[in-house]
Amino acid sequence: MEKLFVWVVLACVLLSLWTGRTEAAAGALLDCGSAAVALALTLAGAYCLWCGVLEVMERAGLTARLARALRPP
């Protein structure tokens, strides 16, 4: 997968140089980079919240009850 990603990035850079649209490619790269960081932070927040909820459930004994209730007969 890494090799595919490298080839795609290299192809994009070469095509932007060939067509003379390097400024547009650089702008798109920066926009996508900032969007990726924002998405990662959003998902990290949701992950932390869910881990906290599961920790509270574990300490309250709810996960064991839920496991028993969902166990096949």
C-alpha positions as a printed Julia matrix, in Angstrom:
73×3 Matrix{Float64}:
   0.0     0.0     0.0
   2.9     2.34    0.75
   4.34    1.84   -2.71
   0.97    2.62   -4.3
   0.68    5.81   -2.27
   4.19    6.9    -3.27
   3.42    6.23   -6.93
   0.18    8.23   -6.79
   1.88   11.19   -5.11
   4.76   11.07   -7.58
   2.33   10.94  -10.51
   0.42   13.94   -9.13
   3.6    15.97   -8.71
   4.81   15.1   -12.2
   1.44   15.91  -13.77
   1.26   19.24  -11.96
   4.74   20.11  -13.21
   3.86   18.99  -16.74
   0.63   21.0   -16.88
   2.08   24.02  -15.07
  -0.46   23.94  -12.25
   1.93   23.5    -9.34
   0.31   26.31   -7.33
  -3.09   24.63   -7.52
  -1.58   21.28   -6.54
   0.24   22.82   -3.58
  -2.94   24.58   -2.44
  -4.93   21.36   -2.66
  -2.23   19.53   -0.73
  -2.36   22.05    2.12
  -6.17   22.07    2.19
  -6.35   18.29    2.33
  -3.66   18.17    5.0
  -5.56   20.54    7.27
  -8.78   18.6     6.68
  -7.0    15.36    7.61
  -5.73   16.86   10.87
  -9.2    18.15   11.74
 -10.71   14.72   11.06
  -8.04   12.99   13.16
  -8.69   15.31   16.11
 -12.45   14.81   15.83
 -12.08   11.03   15.77
  -9.6    11.13   18.67
 -12.14   13.03   20.76
 -14.88   10.51   20.03
 -12.48    7.65   20.78
 -11.51    9.17   24.14
 -15.16    9.67   25.04
 -16.04    6.08   24.15
 -13.06    4.72   26.12
 -14.23    6.73   29.13
 -17.77    5.39   28.85
 -16.46    1.82   28.61
 -14.22    2.34   31.66
 -17.2     3.55   33.69
 -19.23    0.54   32.51
 -16.39   -1.8    33.45
 -16.05   -0.38   36.96
 -19.82   -0.53   37.47
 -19.91   -4.19   36.4
 -22.18   -3.5    33.44
 -19.9    -5.13   30.87
 -20.02   -8.5    32.68
 -23.81   -8.32   32.85
 -24.02   -7.37   29.2
 -21.7   -10.25   28.25
 -23.86  -12.69   30.2
 -27.05  -11.33   28.61
 -25.65  -11.6    25.09
 -24.05  -15.03   25.54
 -25.55  -17.64   23.22
 -27.76  -20.24   24.91
